[in-house]
Coordinates of C-alpha atoms in Angstrom, one line a residue:
M1 CA -38.4 -35.4 44.5
Q2 CA -35.7 -35.9 47.1
V3 CA -33.2 -33.0 47.1
T4 CA -30.5 -35.3 48.5
G5 CA -27.5 -35.3 46.1
K6 CA -29.1 -32.7 43.8
V7 CA -27.7 -29.4 42.4
V8 CA -30.2 -26.7 43.3
V9 CA -30.4 -23.0 42.3
V10 CA -32.4 -20.5 44.5
T11 CA -33.0 -17.0 43.1
G12 CA -33.7 -14.4 45.8
G13 CA -31.7 -16.7 48.0
A14 CA -30.0 -14.0 50.2
N15 CA -33.0 -13.2 52.4
G16 CA -36.4 -14.4 53.5
I17 CA -38.0 -17.4 52.0
G18 CA -35.0 -17.9 49.6
K19 CA -32.5 -18.0 52.5
A20 CA -34.7 -20.5 54.4
L21 CA -35.0 -22.6 51.2
C22 CA -31.2 -22.7 50.8
E23 CA -30.7 -23.7 54.4
A24 CA -33.4 -26.4 54.3
I25 CA -32.2 -27.8 51.0
H26 CA -28.7 -28.0 52.3
K27 CA -29.7 -29.8 55.5
A28 CA -31.7 -32.2 53.3
G29 CA -28.4 -33.2 51.7
A30 CA -28.2 -31.3 48.4
A31 CA -24.9 -31.8 46.5
K32 CA -24.7 -28.0 45.9
V33 CA -26.9 -25.0 46.6
V34 CA -26.4 -22.0 44.4
V35 CA -27.6 -18.7 45.9
A36 CA -28.5 -16.1 43.3
D37 CA -29.5 -12.6 44.4
M38 CA -28.9 -8.9 43.7
D39 CA -27.7 -8.6 47.2
A40 CA -24.3 -10.1 46.5
A41 CA -22.9 -9.7 50.1
N42 CA -25.8 -11.6 51.7
A43 CA -25.8 -14.1 48.9
R44 CA -22.2 -14.9 49.7
A45 CA -23.0 -15.1 53.4
V46 CA -25.8 -17.6 52.8
A47 CA -23.6 -19.6 50.4
A48 CA -20.9 -19.8 53.1
M49 CA -23.5 -21.2 55.6
V50 CA -24.6 -23.9 53.2
D51 CA -21.3 -24.8 51.6
G52 CA -22.7 -23.4 48.4
A53 CA -21.9 -20.9 45.8
A54 CA -23.2 -17.3 45.1
F55 CA -23.9 -15.3 42.0
K56 CA -25.1 -11.7 41.8
C57 CA -28.2 -11.9 39.7
D58 CA -31.0 -9.5 38.7
V59 CA -33.7 -11.9 37.6
A60 CA -35.3 -9.1 35.5
Q61 CA -32.3 -9.5 33.2
E62 CA -32.3 -12.6 31.0
K63 CA -28.6 -12.4 30.6
D64 CA -28.1 -12.7 34.4
I65 CA -30.3 -15.8 34.7
S66 CA -28.6 -17.3 31.6
H67 CA -25.2 -16.7 33.3
V68 CA -26.3 -18.3 36.6
I69 CA -27.5 -21.4 34.7
E70 CA -24.4 -21.6 32.5
E71 CA -21.9 -21.2 35.3
T72 CA -23.7 -23.5 37.7
E73 CA -23.8 -26.3 35.2
R74 CA -20.2 -25.7 34.1
Q75 CA -18.9 -25.7 37.7
F76 CA -21.2 -28.1 39.5
G77 CA -23.1 -30.2 37.0
P78 CA -26.7 -30.3 35.7
I79 CA -29.2 -28.3 37.6
D80 CA -31.8 -30.7 39.1
L81 CA -34.0 -28.1 40.8
F82 CA -34.4 -24.4 39.9
C83 CA -36.2 -22.4 42.5
S84 CA -37.4 -19.2 40.8
N85 CA -38.1 -17.5 44.1
A86 CA -37.2 -13.8 43.7
G87 CA -40.0 -11.3 44.2
I88 CA -40.8 -7.7 45.1
G89 CA -43.6 -6.0 47.0
G90 CA -43.8 -2.8 45.0
G91 CA -46.9 -1.0 44.0
F92 CA -48.9 -1.3 47.2
D93 CA -51.2 1.7 47.8
P94 CA -54.5 1.0 49.7
M95 CA -55.6 4.6 49.0
S96 CA -55.1 4.5 45.2
V97 CA -57.9 6.0 43.3
N98 CA -57.2 4.2 40.0
A99 CA -56.4 0.5 39.6
G100 CA -54.5 1.4 36.4
G101 CA -52.0 3.4 38.4
A102 CA -50.3 6.6 37.4
S103 CA -47.2 5.2 35.6
D104 CA -45.9 2.1 33.9
E105 CA -42.9 1.6 36.2
P106 CA -44.4 -0.6 39.0
W107 CA -46.2 -2.7 36.3
Q108 CA -43.0 -3.1 34.2
R109 CA -40.8 -4.0 37.2
S110 CA -43.4 -6.4 38.7
W111 CA -43.9 -8.0 35.2
A112 CA -40.1 -8.5 34.8
I113 CA -39.6 -10.1 38.2
H114 CA -42.8 -12.0 38.8
V115 CA -43.3 -13.3 35.3
M116 CA -40.4 -12.9 32.9
A117 CA -37.9 -14.3 35.4
H118 CA -39.8 -17.6 35.4
V119 CA -39.9 -17.5 31.6
Y120 CA -36.2 -16.8 31.3
A121 CA -35.4 -19.7 33.6
A122 CA -37.5 -22.1 31.5
R123 CA -36.2 -20.7 28.2
H124 CA -32.6 -21.5 29.1
L125 CA -33.1 -24.7 31.2
I126 CA -35.8 -26.6 29.3
P127 CA -33.5 -27.6 26.4
R128 CA -30.9 -28.9 28.9
M129 CA -33.5 -30.7 31.0
K130 CA -35.1 -32.3 27.9
A131 CA -31.7 -33.5 26.7
R132 CA -31.0 -35.3 30.0
G133 CA -34.4 -36.7 30.6
G134 CA -36.1 -34.3 33.1
G135 CA -35.8 -31.7 35.8
Y136 CA -37.8 -29.6 38.3
F137 CA -39.0 -26.0 38.6
L138 CA -40.2 -24.5 41.9
N139 CA -41.8 -21.1 41.2
T140 CA -42.5 -19.0 44.3
I141 CA -45.7 -17.0 43.5
S142 CA -48.2 -16.1 46.2
A143 CA -51.7 -16.8 47.3
A144 CA -52.4 -13.5 45.5
G145 CA -51.9 -15.4 42.3
L146 CA -54.8 -17.6 43.2
L147 CA -57.0 -15.1 44.9
S148 CA -56.1 -11.4 44.6
Q149 CA -54.1 -8.7 46.4
V150 CA -56.1 -5.8 47.8
G151 CA -54.1 -2.7 47.5
S152 CA -51.9 -3.7 44.6
P153 CA -53.2 -4.3 41.1
A154 CA -49.7 -4.8 39.7
Y155 CA -48.8 -7.4 42.3
S156 CA -52.0 -9.3 41.9
T157 CA -52.0 -9.2 38.1
T158 CA -48.4 -10.4 37.7
K159 CA -48.8 -13.1 40.3
H160 CA -51.9 -14.4 38.4
A161 CA -49.8 -14.4 35.2
A162 CA -47.1 -16.3 37.0
V163 CA -49.6 -19.0 37.9
G164 CA -50.8 -19.2 34.3
F165 CA -47.2 -19.6 33.0
A166 CA -46.4 -22.3 35.6
E167 CA -49.6 -24.2 34.6
N168 CA -48.5 -24.1 30.9
L169 CA -45.0 -25.1 31.8
A170 CA -46.3 -28.2 33.6
I171 CA -48.7 -29.0 30.8
S172 CA -46.2 -28.5 28.0
H173 CA -43.4 -30.5 29.5
K174 CA -45.1 -33.3 31.4
A175 CA -44.1 -35.7 28.6
D176 CA -40.5 -34.5 29.0
N177 CA -40.5 -35.5 32.7
I178 CA -40.1 -31.9 33.7
K179 CA -42.0 -31.3 36.9
V180 CA -43.3 -28.0 38.3
S181 CA -44.5 -26.8 41.7
I182 CA -45.8 -23.4 42.7
L183 CA -45.4 -22.0 46.2
C184 CA -48.3 -19.8 47.2
P185 CA -48.2 -18.6 50.8
Q186 CA -50.1 -15.7 52.3
G187 CA -48.2 -13.7 54.9
V188 CA -44.6 -14.7 55.6
D189 CA -42.5 -12.8 58.1
T190 CA -39.9 -11.4 55.7
N191 CA -38.4 -8.0 54.9
M192 CA -40.8 -7.7 51.9
L193 CA -43.9 -8.2 54.0
R194 CA -42.7 -5.6 56.5
S195 CA -42.1 -3.1 53.7
I196 CA -45.8 -3.0 52.6
P197 CA -48.9 -1.8 54.3
K198 CA -50.5 -4.4 56.6
G199 CA -53.4 -6.1 54.8
P200 CA -55.5 -9.2 54.5
Q201 CA -52.5 -11.3 53.5
S202 CA -51.7 -11.5 57.2
G203 CA -55.2 -12.3 58.3
D204 CA -54.4 -16.0 58.9
G205 CA -51.1 -15.4 60.6
D206 CA -47.7 -14.8 59.3
L207 CA -45.6 -17.9 59.0
T208 CA -41.8 -18.0 59.4
P209 CA -39.7 -18.6 56.3
E210 CA -38.4 -21.7 58.0
Q211 CA -41.9 -23.2 58.2
V212 CA -42.5 -22.3 54.6
A213 CA -39.3 -24.0 53.5
K214 CA -40.3 -27.1 55.5
D215 CA -43.6 -27.2 53.6
V216 CA -41.7 -26.8 50.3
L217 CA -39.6 -29.9 51.0
A218 CA -42.8 -31.9 51.8
G219 CA -44.4 -30.6 48.6
L220 CA -41.4 -31.5 46.5
E221 CA -41.3 -35.0 47.9
Q222 CA -44.9 -35.5 46.9
E223 CA -44.3 -33.7 43.6
T224 CA -47.5 -31.7 44.1
F225 CA -48.1 -28.8 41.7
L226 CA -49.7 -26.5 44.4
I227 CA -47.8 -26.0 47.7
L228 CA -50.0 -24.1 50.2
P229 CA -48.2 -23.3 53.5
H230 CA -51.6 -21.7 54.5
P231 CA -53.9 -24.6 53.8
Q232 CA -57.0 -22.4 54.3
V233 CA -56.2 -20.8 50.9
L234 CA -57.7 -23.8 49.3
G235 CA -61.0 -23.0 50.9
Y236 CA -60.8 -19.4 49.8
M237 CA -60.2 -20.7 46.2
R238 CA -63.3 -22.8 46.4
K239 CA -65.4 -19.9 47.6
K240 CA -64.1 -17.7 44.8
T241 CA -65.1 -20.2 42.1
E242 CA -68.4 -21.2 43.7
N243 CA -69.7 -17.7 43.6
Y244 CA -67.5 -15.2 41.9
D245 CA -69.8 -12.2 42.4
R246 CA -70.1 -12.8 46.2
W247 CA -66.4 -13.3 46.4
L248 CA -65.7 -10.0 44.6
G249 CA -68.2 -8.2 46.9
G250 CA -66.4 -9.6 50.0
M251 CA -63.0 -8.4 48.6
A252 CA -64.5 -5.0 48.0
K253 CA -65.5 -4.8 51.6
I254 CA -62.0 -5.7 52.7
Q255 CA -60.7 -2.9 50.4
A256 CA -63.1 -0.4 51.9
K257 CA -62.1 -1.4 55.4
M258 CA -58.4 -1.0 54.6
R259 CA -59.0 2.5 53.1
E260 CA -61.0 3.5 56.2
E261 CA -58.1 2.4 58.4
F262 CA -55.4 4.1 56.4
G263 CA -57.4 7.2 55.9
K264 CA -57.6 7.9 59.6

């Protein structure tokens, strides 16, 4: 897919990877970039930079996503590419003594943002895309959805679920000419990464959001399902599936090392 001349929506577009995506997509010649974010002020600032439009949007709320889709198509025409990018880094606790946690709140919030936001986007866009012969979803997930996330069961679990939904989205609607890509980086130098304890996600170096956006454009052009800004993740996936027990043992050692460091 070439984004030139396309109408594109980016959720979580006010900061980090989302902001970089908006800038890169605009520079690539998109007809209109719509910036959707809870941070309305920064969303407007980014929209001004890319000659786009901004909507305040909490992706955990179906009505907000529906509103963004409805208003974008009413004002600017059919959405060609929907970048379901918003995410949170909550629930990280390397010293947690119970993977089940102590309350439902971090699980429910992570589930709403990391899974249901993708579901809502598909729910409201699929009928429109089918009627006009196709479309494209880019779902920002994480390498944690392919591997795991030491220190946050809620993050890891919901990111795995997001991968599962994206796979099904691609399978279910291939015949409708609806394409899907998932973006699965490790460490990216964003406010979210800085807000959580330093962990193995940064072991291979933190990329800039701008580099990630560049990789996204290349992945969209090739229409590849899996976009890996950190290519070594593919090797980690192979090691995981080649010997699951050995991989789990290695991850447990990483967890133990993290706990030792944070316990000092």
